[in-house]
């Protein structure tokens, strides 16, 4: 690809990265000097802040988004012999949560324009499962890139089979969607039973590693709290007897999936800047959108479409190479690979989100890749995630656009 003479930047511009300030550092140091490193009150304060941000009634903060998916699957009573449905275009964790619970995830094709679960394929898959005598017990729609999946439609499909819905909102904290003229927040659980969040450093706010489950259902909340700590309870009504003030009982097999107060101190400091983070992500997306809206790009690349009524939180900014008339997907994929390599040479660190889960050898080996994934395969061939994080400058965005212009000449 032709990039000779292009003024290469000195430092790598990654696709995503955290933004840590002196205030964040001070908050963690203060926590370190205090009484609680873990199992203290900062966790509940962080959970309350997440309820405030999402509008959900309850929140259980845990060790990672993956732990959140596992616990949500368990709280949905998923186990051996059960089947669930999730998107083929996601991080493997969305499906693995069900697998950890002993259940089988079935993958669903996506709309190649949005990368979001295709609700017609979802309905067809669910019906197929029901006909086989194993109706879906859980559906995990993924808010890919920060745009909310069609949760109202997913809810309708789930209700046909009495399935629970867990929104994978790892990408969408701060996003909104509209149903019948009313606006809802991602992870508010207005149309779902639970939602999960992730606080990995590339996400909207970070705790290093960390995650959370939100819900409006008190029974699910209680179950999730129990499962987070070994299945242990101190609640009087659940104990067989009481030996004294120290007494607890393990009432089911749970896990050690706790988050620490140190992490939550960082999370709380980050929450304060969340509005700024979100606004900046949207500004960056608007700058990319404006650049790519000109005729020059029409035959070259297309930004991911955001569904009507959705305001994305832009965890990612994805573009797809435009498929030429009669071009094979292999050829699109080869052009994408060349673009990826060329951008790396110009000190840009793009990423590909995601390798379709059905292509993962472990899913294939375990018979979890059945079905047709035309939308997902088409999407994957040409997708590339450009740098998107709040600390990026306008000049950084312009550099990426110039580098693309140079490489796609
Ligand atoms: C869509 C999605 N779901 C779940 C996860 C898992 O989150 P974590 O890395 O916090 O375990 C991720 C993480 O990248 C993700 O992107």
Short mmCIF file of N, CA and C and ligand atoms in Angstrom, two decimals, residues 64-67 69 90-91 93-94 142 168 170-171 196 198-200 203 209-210 315 354, ligand 1:
data_model
loop_
_atom_site.label_atom_id
_atom_site.label_comp_id
_atom_site.label_asym_id
_atom_site.label_seq_id
_atom_site.Cartn_x
_atom_site.Cartn_y
_atom_site.Cartn_z
N UNK A 64 -15.13 -9.22 37.05
CA UNK A 64 -14.97 -8.95 35.61
C UNK A 64 -16.33 -9.03 34.92
N UNK A 65 -16.37 -8.57 33.69
CA UNK A 65 -17.58 -8.71 32.89
C UNK A 65 -17.88 -10.18 32.64
N UNK A 66 -16.84 -10.98 32.52
CA UNK A 66 -17.01 -12.41 32.29
C UNK A 66 -17.64 -13.08 33.51
N UNK A 67 -17.16 -12.71 34.71
CA UNK A 67 -17.77 -13.23 35.95
C UNK A 67 -19.23 -12.81 36.01
N UNK A 69 -21.24 -12.32 33.49
CA UNK A 69 -22.01 -13.17 32.55
C UNK A 69 -22.24 -14.56 33.14
N UNK A 90 -19.37 -11.08 18.85
CA UNK A 90 -19.13 -10.63 20.21
C UNK A 90 -17.84 -11.22 20.71
N UNK A 91 -17.40 -10.73 21.89
CA UNK A 91 -16.28 -11.38 22.55
C UNK A 91 -16.79 -12.73 23.08
N UNK A 93 -16.70 -14.22 25.67
CA UNK A 93 -17.26 -14.26 27.03
C UNK A 93 -18.79 -14.28 27.03
N UNK A 94 -19.43 -13.61 26.05
CA UNK A 94 -20.90 -13.56 26.03
C UNK A 94 -21.48 -14.96 25.97
N UNK A 142 -26.16 -8.50 22.52
CA UNK A 142 -24.92 -7.75 22.78
C UNK A 142 -25.04 -6.36 22.16
N UNK A 168 -25.90 -7.80 27.25
CA UNK A 168 -24.45 -7.63 27.38
C UNK A 168 -24.16 -6.17 27.02
N UNK A 170 -21.51 -4.46 27.92
CA UNK A 170 -20.08 -4.19 28.15
C UNK A 170 -19.60 -3.01 27.30
N UNK A 171 -20.28 -2.75 26.16
CA UNK A 171 -19.86 -1.67 25.26
C UNK A 171 -20.72 -0.42 25.37
N UNK A 196 -25.16 -6.79 31.94
CA UNK A 196 -23.80 -6.86 32.50
C UNK A 196 -22.95 -5.73 31.94
N UNK A 198 -18.68 -4.13 31.88
CA UNK A 198 -17.26 -4.48 32.05
C UNK A 198 -16.47 -3.20 32.29
N UNK A 199 -15.46 -3.30 33.16
CA UNK A 199 -14.62 -2.13 33.46
C UNK A 199 -13.17 -2.36 33.10
N UNK A 200 -12.96 -3.15 32.06
CA UNK A 200 -11.63 -3.34 31.48
C UNK A 200 -11.14 -1.96 30.99
N UNK A 203 -12.79 0.15 28.27
CA UNK A 203 -14.22 0.43 28.36
C UNK A 203 -14.49 1.88 28.83
N UNK A 209 -9.52 -4.44 36.18
CA UNK A 209 -10.47 -5.46 35.76
C UNK A 209 -11.71 -5.25 36.61
N UNK A 210 -12.84 -5.62 36.11
CA UNK A 210 -14.05 -5.47 36.92
C UNK A 210 -15.29 -5.58 36.06
N UNK A 315 -18.19 2.71 22.32
CA UNK A 315 -17.02 2.00 22.84
C UNK A 315 -16.02 1.82 21.69
N UNK A 354 -15.52 -8.51 15.79
CA UNK A 354 -14.82 -9.61 16.43
C UNK A 354 -14.60 -10.71 15.42
C1 LIG B 1 -19.13 -7.68 24.58
C2 LIG B 1 -18.29 -8.11 25.74
N1 LIG B 1 -18.84 -8.91 26.67
C3 LIG B 1 -18.15 -9.32 27.74
C4 LIG B 1 -16.83 -8.97 27.93
C5 LIG B 1 -16.08 -9.49 29.11
O1 LIG B 1 -15.66 -8.49 29.96
P1 LIG B 1 -14.35 -8.66 30.87
O2 LIG B 1 -13.15 -8.49 29.99
O3 LIG B 1 -14.50 -7.56 31.87
O4 LIG B 1 -14.42 -10.00 31.49
C6 LIG B 1 -16.21 -8.13 26.99
C7 LIG B 1 -14.80 -7.74 27.19
O5 LIG B 1 -14.10 -7.32 26.35
C8 LIG B 1 -16.95 -7.70 25.87
O6 LIG B 1 -16.40 -6.92 24.94
#
